[in-house]
Amino acid sequence: MMDLLLENQNIIRVSIFITVLFVMALWEIKLPRKSLTQPKWYRWLNNMSLVVVNGLLLPIALPFLAVSTAIVAQEKHIGLFNLINMNAVLTGVISLILLDVIIYWQHRVFHKVPLLWRLHRVHHTDQDIDVTTGSRFHFIEIWLSMLVKMIMILTFGISPIAVLLFEILLNASAMFNHSNIQISSNIDNKLRKIIVTPDMHRVHHSIYRNETDSNYGFCLSVWDRWFNSYISQPKDGHQSMKIGIDLFRHLKEQSLIKMLTQPFRKQ
Ligand SMILES: [Zn+2]
């Protein structure tokens, strides 16, 4: 069963990506949270083109990706969980939590270190936030993120199946919490006790720097509360709040080439 999952991981990843994209896109049309400020088709075309470019570049830059690293670590008994005898389900759950908290801190570091912020701000210069924003990252940020994950896998001996599950979960939750969907405040309040909701993450895309530097979590919402980076609602409200950062606000900055070259250009 596990082998079957790992052998077909690319089909599984792409199918889940397309399904979540489709569901969120329909939800955004039926029940949008906020009106968009730039032409949707243009942002979608360019954000999705960036996803394709990233998907093509990643295996070229790093032919040995996270799941393969976990398989080798398991075979060669590298990393904590591969050295001790512990229940596989328990180590799996601990692994998912560990990876999630590392992604939280990695995200914080990308906001604080100026060179890394140059890469990460490609994600923040989207002038609207919707399901496609969740996959809009510069390819170098994706490479660095992959390296961090590999270090975690080798240190803790995270199993291949836990890595695959986490990557699918992270991708799906990023699409969910970036989507421009309406969820009643009652349900939102219950959901955000455990997971990051769209209303919670939208604060992170506010034009105000103190709001941008908050709500870093991707899956579990607990890290922002524990590590003091939680802001519950945007100052200007979800309808009126301005999305993005002060730089690169022109529509032409949303083109694929401009996004790829943005980290290397003057502000
Ligand atoms: Zn960010």
PDB file of C-alpha atoms and ligand atoms in Angstrom:
ATOM      1  CA  MET A   1       0.000   0.000   0.000  1.00  0.00           C
ATOM      2  CA  MET A   2       2.762   2.430   1.058  1.00  0.00           C
ATOM      3  CA  ASP A   3       4.856   1.453  -1.969  1.00  0.00           C
ATOM      4  CA  LEU A   4       1.876   2.019  -4.261  1.00  0.00           C
ATOM      5  CA  LEU A   5       1.388   5.505  -2.788  1.00  0.00           C
ATOM      6  CA  LEU A   6       5.063   6.376  -3.190  1.00  0.00           C
ATOM      7  CA  GLU A   7       5.266   4.976  -6.732  1.00  0.00           C
ATOM      8  CA  ASN A   8       2.291   7.079  -7.810  1.00  0.00           C
ATOM      9  CA  GLN A   9       3.166  10.168  -5.776  1.00  0.00           C
ATOM     10  CA  ASN A  10       3.283  12.557  -8.723  1.00  0.00           C
ATOM     11  CA  ILE A  11      -0.172  11.554  -9.991  1.00  0.00           C
ATOM     12  CA  ILE A  12      -1.543  11.810  -6.426  1.00  0.00           C
ATOM     13  CA  ARG A  13       0.026  15.258  -5.880  1.00  0.00           C
ATOM     14  CA  VAL A  14      -1.223  16.685  -9.191  1.00  0.00           C
ATOM     15  CA  SER A  15      -4.725  15.196  -8.759  1.00  0.00           C
ATOM     16  CA  ILE A  16      -5.110  16.657  -5.255  1.00  0.00           C
ATOM     17  CA  PHE A  17      -3.708  20.017  -6.428  1.00  0.00           C
ATOM     18  CA  ILE A  18      -6.215  20.207  -9.321  1.00  0.00           C
ATOM     19  CA  THR A  19      -9.133  19.049  -7.133  1.00  0.00           C
ATOM     20  CA  VAL A  20      -8.453  21.608  -4.358  1.00  0.00           C
ATOM     21  CA  LEU A  21      -7.844  24.333  -6.973  1.00  0.00           C
ATOM     22  CA  PHE A  22     -11.143  23.513  -8.676  1.00  0.00           C
ATOM     23  CA  VAL A  23     -13.190  23.385  -5.440  1.00  0.00           C
ATOM     24  CA  MET A  24     -11.695  26.631  -4.078  1.00  0.00           C
ATOM     25  CA  ALA A  25     -12.085  28.402  -7.437  1.00  0.00           C
ATOM     26  CA  LEU A  26     -15.777  27.470  -7.569  1.00  0.00           C
ATOM     27  CA  TRP A  27     -16.254  28.537  -3.940  1.00  0.00           C
ATOM     28  CA  GLU A  28     -14.546  31.874  -4.748  1.00  0.00           C
ATOM     29  CA  ILE A  29     -17.013  32.457  -7.592  1.00  0.00           C
ATOM     30  CA  LYS A  30     -20.071  31.417  -5.546  1.00  0.00           C
ATOM     31  CA  LEU A  31     -19.171  33.047  -2.222  1.00  0.00           C
ATOM     32  CA  PRO A  32     -16.278  35.506  -2.527  1.00  0.00           C
ATOM     33  CA  ARG A  33     -15.005  37.208   0.633  1.00  0.00           C
ATOM     34  CA  LYS A  34     -13.567  40.328  -0.983  1.00  0.00           C
ATOM     35  CA  SER A  35     -13.788  42.061  -4.355  1.00  0.00           C
ATOM     36  CA  LEU A  36     -10.656  41.789  -6.513  1.00  0.00           C
ATOM     37  CA  THR A  37      -8.682  44.854  -7.616  1.00  0.00           C
ATOM     38  CA  GLN A  38      -6.855  43.455 -10.659  1.00  0.00           C
ATOM     39  CA  PRO A  39      -8.116  41.382 -13.611  1.00  0.00           C
ATOM     40  CA  LYS A  40      -8.514  37.853 -12.344  1.00  0.00           C
ATOM     41  CA  TRP A  41      -7.638  36.109 -15.624  1.00  0.00           C
ATOM     42  CA  TYR A  42      -4.306  37.988 -15.798  1.00  0.00           C
ATOM     43  CA  ARG A  43      -3.287  37.070 -12.244  1.00  0.00           C
ATOM     44  CA  TRP A  44      -4.399  33.472 -12.719  1.00  0.00           C
ATOM     45  CA  LEU A  45      -2.502  33.140 -16.004  1.00  0.00           C
ATOM     46  CA  ASN A  46       0.723  34.460 -14.497  1.00  0.00           C
ATOM     47  CA  ASN A  47       0.444  32.824 -11.051  1.00  0.00           C
ATOM     48  CA  MET A  48      -0.294  29.461 -12.682  1.00  0.00           C
ATOM     49  CA  SER A  49       2.559  29.939 -15.171  1.00  0.00           C
ATOM     50  CA  LEU A  50       4.856  30.458 -12.186  1.00  0.00           C
ATOM     51  CA  VAL A  51       3.607  27.164 -10.701  1.00  0.00           C
ATOM     52  CA  VAL A  52       4.482  25.370 -13.970  1.00  0.00           C
ATOM     53  CA  VAL A  53       7.955  27.000 -14.153  1.00  0.00           C
ATOM     54  CA  ASN A  54       8.611  26.069 -10.500  1.00  0.00           C
ATOM     55  CA  GLY A  55       7.487  22.493 -11.121  1.00  0.00           C
ATOM     56  CA  LEU A  56       9.857  22.196 -14.095  1.00  0.00           C
ATOM     57  CA  LEU A  57      12.841  23.838 -12.391  1.00  0.00           C
ATOM     58  CA  LEU A  58      12.705  22.003  -9.035  1.00  0.00           C
ATOM     59  CA  PRO A  59      13.733  18.519 -10.221  1.00  0.00           C
ATOM     60  CA  ILE A  60      16.459  20.058 -12.410  1.00  0.00           C
ATOM     61  CA  ALA A  61      18.003  21.994  -9.508  1.00  0.00           C
ATOM     62  CA  LEU A  62      17.440  19.291  -6.916  1.00  0.00           C
ATOM     63  CA  PRO A  63      17.092  15.910  -8.646  1.00  0.00           C
ATOM     64  CA  PHE A  64      16.958  14.265  -5.242  1.00  0.00           C
ATOM     65  CA  LEU A  65      13.771  15.531  -3.579  1.00  0.00           C
ATOM     66  CA  ALA A  66      12.269  15.152  -0.102  1.00  0.00           C
ATOM     67  CA  VAL A  67      10.606  11.734  -0.466  1.00  0.00           C
ATOM     68  CA  SER A  68      13.747  10.208  -2.055  1.00  0.00           C
ATOM     69  CA  THR A  69      15.808  11.649   0.815  1.00  0.00           C
ATOM     70  CA  ALA A  70      13.449   9.984   3.316  1.00  0.00           C
ATOM     71  CA  ILE A  71      13.724   6.622   1.494  1.00  0.00           C
ATOM     72  CA  VAL A  72      17.552   6.738   1.633  1.00  0.00           C
ATOM     73  CA  ALA A  73      17.485   7.859   5.296  1.00  0.00           C
ATOM     74  CA  GLN A  74      15.252   4.876   6.113  1.00  0.00           C
ATOM     75  CA  GLU A  75      17.427   2.375   4.220  1.00  0.00           C
ATOM     76  CA  LYS A  76      20.660   3.665   5.744  1.00  0.00           C
ATOM     77  CA  HIS A  77      19.203   4.225   9.251  1.00  0.00           C
ATOM     78  CA  ILE A  78      19.899   7.938   9.281  1.00  0.00           C
ATOM     79  CA  GLY A  79      18.007  10.234  11.689  1.00  0.00           C
ATOM     80  CA  LEU A  80      16.438   9.861  15.145  1.00  0.00           C
ATOM     81  CA  PHE A  81      13.241   7.951  14.255  1.00  0.00           C
ATOM     82  CA  ASN A  82      15.211   5.473  12.123  1.00  0.00           C
ATOM     83  CA  LEU A  83      17.445   4.658  15.110  1.00  0.00           C
ATOM     84  CA  ILE A  84      14.846   4.178  17.846  1.00  0.00           C
ATOM     85  CA  ASN A  85      12.015   1.698  17.995  1.00  0.00           C
ATOM     86  CA  MET A  86       8.819   3.723  18.119  1.00  0.00           C
ATOM     87  CA  ASN A  87       5.288   3.201  16.842  1.00  0.00           C
ATOM     88  CA  ALA A  88       5.123   4.224  13.163  1.00  0.00           C
ATOM     89  CA  VAL A  89       1.823   6.127  13.507  1.00  0.00           C
ATOM     90  CA  LEU A  90       3.133   8.076  16.503  1.00  0.00           C
ATOM     91  CA  THR A  91       6.398   9.015  14.733  1.00  0.00           C
ATOM     92  CA  GLY A  92       4.307   9.948  11.682  1.00  0.00           C
ATOM     93  CA  VAL A  93       2.149  12.362  13.695  1.00  0.00           C
ATOM     94  CA  ILE A  94       5.188  13.834  15.489  1.00  0.00           C
ATOM     95  CA  SER A  95       6.908  14.252  12.096  1.00  0.00           C
ATOM     96  CA  LEU A  96       3.954  16.191  10.630  1.00  0.00           C
ATOM     97  CA  ILE A  97       3.887  18.513  13.665  1.00  0.00           C
ATOM     98  CA  LEU A  98       7.675  18.985  13.531  1.00  0.00           C
ATOM     99  CA  LEU A  99       7.632  19.849   9.826  1.00  0.00           C
ATOM    100  CA  ASP A 100       4.760  22.290  10.367  1.00  0.00           C
ATOM    101  CA  VAL A 101       6.526  24.188  13.157  1.00  0.00           C
ATOM    102  CA  ILE A 102       9.734  24.348  11.087  1.00  0.00           C
ATOM    103  CA  ILE A 103       7.810  25.796   8.130  1.00  0.00           C
ATOM    104  CA  TYR A 104       6.353  28.393  10.530  1.00  0.00           C
ATOM    105  CA  TRP A 105       9.849  29.461  11.661  1.00  0.00           C
ATOM    106  CA  GLN A 106      11.235  29.324   8.141  1.00  0.00           C
ATOM    107  CA  HIS A 107       8.448  31.688   7.069  1.00  0.00           C
ATOM    108  CA  ARG A 108       9.331  34.089   9.945  1.00  0.00           C
ATOM    109  CA  VAL A 109      13.009  34.041   8.965  1.00  0.00           C
ATOM    110  CA  PHE A 110      12.074  34.824   5.334  1.00  0.00           C
ATOM    111  CA  HIS A 111      10.321  37.960   6.627  1.00  0.00           C
ATOM    112  CA  LYS A 112      13.208  39.082   8.840  1.00  0.00           C
ATOM    113  CA  VAL A 113      16.350  38.489   6.715  1.00  0.00           C
ATOM    114  CA  PRO A 114      16.470  41.159   3.954  1.00  0.00           C
ATOM    115  CA  LEU A 115      17.934  38.878   1.258  1.00  0.00           C
ATOM    116  CA  LEU A 116      15.342  36.183   1.942  1.00  0.00           C
ATOM    117  CA  TRP A 117      12.551  38.778   2.071  1.00  0.00           C
ATOM    118  CA  ARG A 118      13.485  39.770  -1.490  1.00  0.00           C
ATOM    119  CA  LEU A 119      12.574  36.233  -2.551  1.00  0.00           C
ATOM    120  CA  HIS A 120       9.500  35.871  -0.338  1.00  0.00           C
ATOM    121  CA  ARG A 121       8.016  39.248  -1.263  1.00  0.00           C
ATOM    122  CA  VAL A 122       7.208  37.796  -4.727  1.00  0.00           C
ATOM    123  CA  HIS A 123       4.456  36.002  -2.811  1.00  0.00           C
ATOM    124  CA  HIS A 124       3.421  39.212  -1.030  1.00  0.00           C
ATOM    125  CA  THR A 125       3.324  41.468  -4.103  1.00  0.00           C
ATOM    126  CA  ASP A 126       0.149  39.794  -5.314  1.00  0.00           C
ATOM    127  CA  GLN A 127      -2.379  42.656  -5.197  1.00  0.00           C
ATOM    128  CA  ASP A 128      -5.276  40.327  -4.518  1.00  0.00           C
ATOM    129  CA  ILE A 129      -5.331  37.169  -2.524  1.00  0.00           C
ATOM    130  CA  ASP A 130      -7.009  34.043  -3.830  1.00  0.00           C
ATOM    131  CA  VAL A 131      -6.354  30.316  -4.247  1.00  0.00           C
ATOM    132  CA  THR A 132      -3.542  30.953  -6.783  1.00  0.00           C
ATOM    133  CA  THR A 133      -1.628  33.158  -4.323  1.00  0.00           C
ATOM    134  CA  GLY A 134      -1.098  30.000  -2.256  1.00  0.00           C
ATOM    135  CA  SER A 135       1.224  28.599  -4.929  1.00  0.00           C
ATOM    136  CA  ARG A 136       2.883  31.874  -5.953  1.00  0.00           C
ATOM    137  CA  PHE A 137       6.480  31.553  -4.742  1.00  0.00           C
ATOM    138  CA  HIS A 138       9.816  32.348  -6.342  1.00  0.00           C
ATOM    139  CA  PHE A 139      11.635  29.175  -7.411  1.00  0.00           C
ATOM    140  CA  ILE A 140      14.686  29.969  -5.248  1.00  0.00           C
ATOM    141  CA  GLU A 141      12.457  30.154  -2.158  1.00  0.00           C
ATOM    142  CA  ILE A 142      11.082  26.722  -3.109  1.00  0.00           C
ATOM    143  CA  TRP A 143      14.625  25.325  -3.471  1.00  0.00           C
ATOM    144  CA  LEU A 144      15.663  26.719  -0.069  1.00  0.00           C
ATOM    145  CA  SER A 145      12.494  25.388   1.511  1.00  0.00           C
ATOM    146  CA  MET A 146      13.255  21.945   0.043  1.00  0.00           C
ATOM    147  CA  LEU A 147      16.778  22.038   1.527  1.00  0.00           C
ATOM    148  CA  VAL A 148      15.360  22.886   4.981  1.00  0.00           C
ATOM    149  CA  LYS A 149      12.948  19.963   4.670  1.00  0.00           C
ATOM    150  CA  MET A 150      15.785  17.603   3.671  1.00  0.00           C
ATOM    151  CA  ILE A 151      17.816  18.634   6.734  1.00  0.00           C
ATOM    152  CA  MET A 152      14.766  17.906   8.910  1.00  0.00           C
ATOM    153  CA  ILE A 153      14.276  14.495   7.242  1.00  0.00           C
ATOM    154  CA  LEU A 154      17.919  13.519   7.769  1.00  0.00           C
ATOM    155  CA  THR A 155      17.984  14.798  11.370  1.00  0.00           C
ATOM    156  CA  PHE A 156      14.750  13.183  12.545  1.00  0.00           C
ATOM    157  CA  GLY A 157      14.556  10.248  10.127  1.00  0.00           C
ATOM    158  CA  ILE A 158      11.100  11.236   8.904  1.00  0.00           C
ATOM    159  CA  SER A 159       9.458   8.411   6.940  1.00  0.00           C
ATOM    160  CA  PRO A 160       8.789   8.761   3.178  1.00  0.00           C
ATOM    161  CA  ILE A 161       5.044   8.440   3.676  1.00  0.00           C
ATOM    162  CA  ALA A 162       5.018  11.195   6.350  1.00  0.00           C
ATOM    163  CA  VAL A 163       6.983  13.456   3.982  1.00  0.00           C
ATOM    164  CA  LEU A 164       4.559  12.804   1.127  1.00  0.00           C
ATOM    165  CA  LEU A 165       1.559  13.394   3.423  1.00  0.00           C
ATOM    166  CA  PHE A 166       3.059  16.627   4.724  1.00  0.00           C
ATOM    167  CA  GLU A 167       3.831  17.976   1.243  1.00  0.00           C
ATOM    168  CA  ILE A 168       0.269  17.256   0.087  1.00  0.00           C
ATOM    169  CA  LEU A 169      -1.179  18.720   3.308  1.00  0.00           C
ATOM    170  CA  LEU A 170       0.967  21.861   3.107  1.00  0.00           C
ATOM    171  CA  ASN A 171       0.046  22.459  -0.518  1.00  0.00           C
ATOM    172  CA  ALA A 172      -3.679  21.892   0.067  1.00  0.00           C
ATOM    173  CA  SER A 173      -3.790  24.042   3.203  1.00  0.00           C
ATOM    174  CA  ALA A 174      -1.880  26.856   1.471  1.00  0.00           C
ATOM    175  CA  MET A 175      -4.490  26.857  -1.319  1.00  0.00           C
ATOM    176  CA  PHE A 176      -7.323  26.734   1.230  1.00  0.00           C
ATOM    177  CA  ASN A 177      -6.034  29.504   3.515  1.00  0.00           C
ATOM    178  CA  HIS A 178      -5.190  31.861   0.630  1.00  0.00           C
ATOM    179  CA  SER A 179      -8.554  31.462  -1.035  1.00  0.00           C
ATOM    180  CA  ASN A 180     -10.971  34.353  -1.301  1.00  0.00           C
ATOM    181  CA  ILE A 181     -13.867  32.448   0.221  1.00  0.00           C
ATOM    182  CA  GLN A 182     -16.547  33.355   2.674  1.00  0.00           C
ATOM    183  CA  ILE A 183     -16.882  31.226   5.794  1.00  0.00           C
ATOM    184  CA  SER A 184     -19.267  32.298   8.573  1.00  0.00           C
ATOM    185  CA  SER A 185     -17.464  33.855  11.534  1.00  0.00           C
ATOM    186  CA  ASN A 186     -18.932  31.196  13.789  1.00  0.00           C
ATOM    187  CA  ILE A 187     -17.357  28.339  11.782  1.00  0.00           C
ATOM    188  CA  ASP A 188     -14.168  30.361  11.235  1.00  0.00           C
ATOM    189  CA  ASN A 189     -13.748  30.837  14.999  1.00  0.00           C
ATOM    190  CA  LYS A 190     -14.107  27.113  15.616  1.00  0.00           C
ATOM    191  CA  LEU A 191     -11.820  26.121  12.727  1.00  0.00           C
ATOM    192  CA  ARG A 192      -9.026  28.542  13.593  1.00  0.00           C
ATOM    193  CA  LYS A 193      -8.641  26.996  17.036  1.00  0.00           C
ATOM    194  CA  ILE A 194      -6.852  24.188  15.157  1.00  0.00           C
ATOM    195  CA  ILE A 195      -6.076  25.192  11.567  1.00  0.00           C
ATOM    196  CA  VAL A 196      -5.204  28.399   9.729  1.00  0.00           C
ATOM    197  CA  THR A 197      -8.356  29.740   8.060  1.00  0.00           C
ATOM    198  CA  PRO A 198      -8.556  32.117   5.056  1.00  0.00           C
ATOM    199  CA  ASP A 199      -9.657  35.001   7.331  1.00  0.00           C
ATOM    200  CA  MET A 200      -6.707  34.358   9.645  1.00  0.00           C
ATOM    201  CA  HIS A 201      -4.139  34.181   6.846  1.00  0.00           C
ATOM    202  CA  ARG A 202      -5.523  37.180   4.933  1.00  0.00           C
ATOM    203  CA  VAL A 203      -4.197  39.395   7.740  1.00  0.00           C
ATOM    204  CA  HIS A 204      -0.693  38.231   6.707  1.00  0.00           C
ATOM    205  CA  HIS A 205      -1.237  39.778   3.250  1.00  0.00           C
ATOM    206  CA  SER A 206      -2.191  43.222   4.571  1.00  0.00           C
ATOM    207  CA  ILE A 207      -0.355  46.345   3.375  1.00  0.00           C
ATOM    208  CA  TYR A 208       0.451  47.213   7.025  1.00  0.00           C
ATOM    209  CA  ARG A 209       3.830  45.794   7.974  1.00  0.00           C
ATOM    210  CA  ASN A 210       2.797  44.773  11.520  1.00  0.00           C
ATOM    211  CA  GLU A 211      -0.033  42.707   9.997  1.00  0.00           C
ATOM    212  CA  THR A 212       2.234  41.280   7.256  1.00  0.00           C
ATOM    213  CA  ASP A 213       4.613  40.197  10.029  1.00  0.00           C
ATOM    214  CA  SER A 214       1.913  38.147  11.758  1.00  0.00           C
ATOM    215  CA  ASN A 215      -0.021  34.891  11.218  1.00  0.00           C
ATOM    216  CA  TYR A 216       2.883  33.003   9.632  1.00  0.00           C
ATOM    217  CA  GLY A 217       1.378  29.538  10.096  1.00  0.00           C
ATOM    218  CA  PHE A 218       0.336  27.357   7.167  1.00  0.00           C
ATOM    219  CA  CYS A 219      -1.426  24.321   8.663  1.00  0.00           C
ATOM    220  CA  LEU A 220      -1.759  24.492  12.452  1.00  0.00           C
ATOM    221  CA  SER A 221      -2.822  27.821  13.935  1.00  0.00           C
ATOM    222  CA  VAL A 222      -1.268  27.146  17.339  1.00  0.00           C
ATOM    223  CA  TRP A 223       2.271  28.341  16.456  1.00  0.00           C
ATOM    224  CA  ASP A 224       1.213  31.977  15.971  1.00  0.00           C
ATOM    225  CA  ARG A 225      -0.518  31.970  19.359  1.00  0.00           C
ATOM    226  CA  TRP A 226       2.363  30.253  21.142  1.00  0.00           C
ATOM    227  CA  PHE A 227       5.113  32.314  19.532  1.00  0.00           C
ATOM    228  CA  ASN A 228       3.325  35.651  19.839  1.00  0.00           C
ATOM    229  CA  SER A 229       2.667  36.474  16.206  1.00  0.00           C
ATOM    230  CA  TYR A 230      -1.107  36.203  16.162  1.00  0.00           C
ATOM    231  CA  ILE A 231      -3.413  39.008  14.976  1.00  0.00           C
ATOM    232  CA  SER A 232      -7.039  37.884  14.881  1.00  0.00           C
ATOM    233  CA  GLN A 233      -8.531  40.387  12.373  1.00  0.00           C
ATOM    234  CA  PRO A 234      -7.185  43.053   9.979  1.00  0.00           C
ATOM    235  CA  LYS A 235      -7.367  46.639  11.282  1.00  0.00           C
ATOM    236  CA  ASP A 236      -9.383  47.842   8.260  1.00  0.00           C
ATOM    237  CA  GLY A 237     -11.691  44.810   8.084  1.00  0.00           C
ATOM    238  CA  HIS A 238     -11.621  42.095   5.422  1.00  0.00           C
ATOM    239  CA  GLN A 239     -13.661  44.062   2.857  1.00  0.00           C
ATOM    240  CA  SER A 240     -11.671  47.311   2.984  1.00  0.00           C
ATOM    241  CA  MET A 241      -8.182  46.060   3.792  1.00  0.00           C
ATOM    242  CA  LYS A 242      -5.527  46.692   1.147  1.00  0.00           C
ATOM    243  CA  ILE A 243      -3.632  43.595  -0.010  1.00  0.00           C
ATOM    244  CA  GLY A 244       0.063  43.466  -0.937  1.00  0.00           C
ATOM    245  CA  ILE A 245       3.094  45.553  -0.004  1.00  0.00           C
ATOM    246  CA  ASP A 246       4.107  49.082  -0.989  1.00  0.00           C
ATOM    247  CA  LEU A 247       6.421  47.903  -3.768  1.00  0.00           C
ATOM    248  CA  PHE A 248       5.692  46.532  -7.250  1.00  0.00           C
ATOM    249  CA  ARG A 249       2.027  47.481  -7.261  1.00  0.00           C
ATOM    250  CA  HIS A 250       1.643  48.046 -11.000  1.00  0.00           C
ATOM    251  CA  LEU A 251      -0.299  45.438 -12.979  1.00  0.00           C
ATOM    252  CA  LYS A 252       2.719  44.777 -15.231  1.00  0.00           C
ATOM    253  CA  GLU A 253       4.624  43.606 -12.130  1.00  0.00           C
ATOM    254  CA  GLN A 254       2.285  40.610 -12.035  1.00  0.00           C
ATOM    255  CA  SER A 255       3.684  39.113 -15.245  1.00  0.00           C
ATOM    256  CA  LEU A 256       5.662  35.873 -15.031  1.00  0.00           C
ATOM    257  CA  ILE A 257       8.957  37.471 -16.116  1.00  0.00           C
ATOM    258  CA  LYS A 258       8.569  40.373 -13.671  1.00  0.00           C
ATOM    259  CA  MET A 259       7.894  37.964 -10.820  1.00  0.00           C
ATOM    260  CA  LEU A 260      10.949  35.849 -11.700  1.00  0.00           C
ATOM    261  CA  THR A 261      13.255  38.883 -11.918  1.00  0.00           C
ATOM    262  CA  GLN A 262      11.709  40.833  -9.004  1.00  0.00           C
ATOM    263  CA  PRO A 263      14.206  39.710  -6.300  1.00  0.00           C
ATOM    264  CA  PHE A 264      17.121  40.960  -8.430  1.00  0.00           C
ATOM    265  CA  ARG A 265      15.666  44.358  -9.280  1.00  0.00           C
ATOM    266  CA  LYS A 266      15.943  47.679  -7.475  1.00  0.00           C
ATOM    267  CA  GLN A 267      12.939  48.538  -5.334  1.00  0.00           C
TER     268      GLN A 267
HETATM  269 ZN    ZN B   1       4.861  35.761   4.261  1.00  0.00          ZN
END
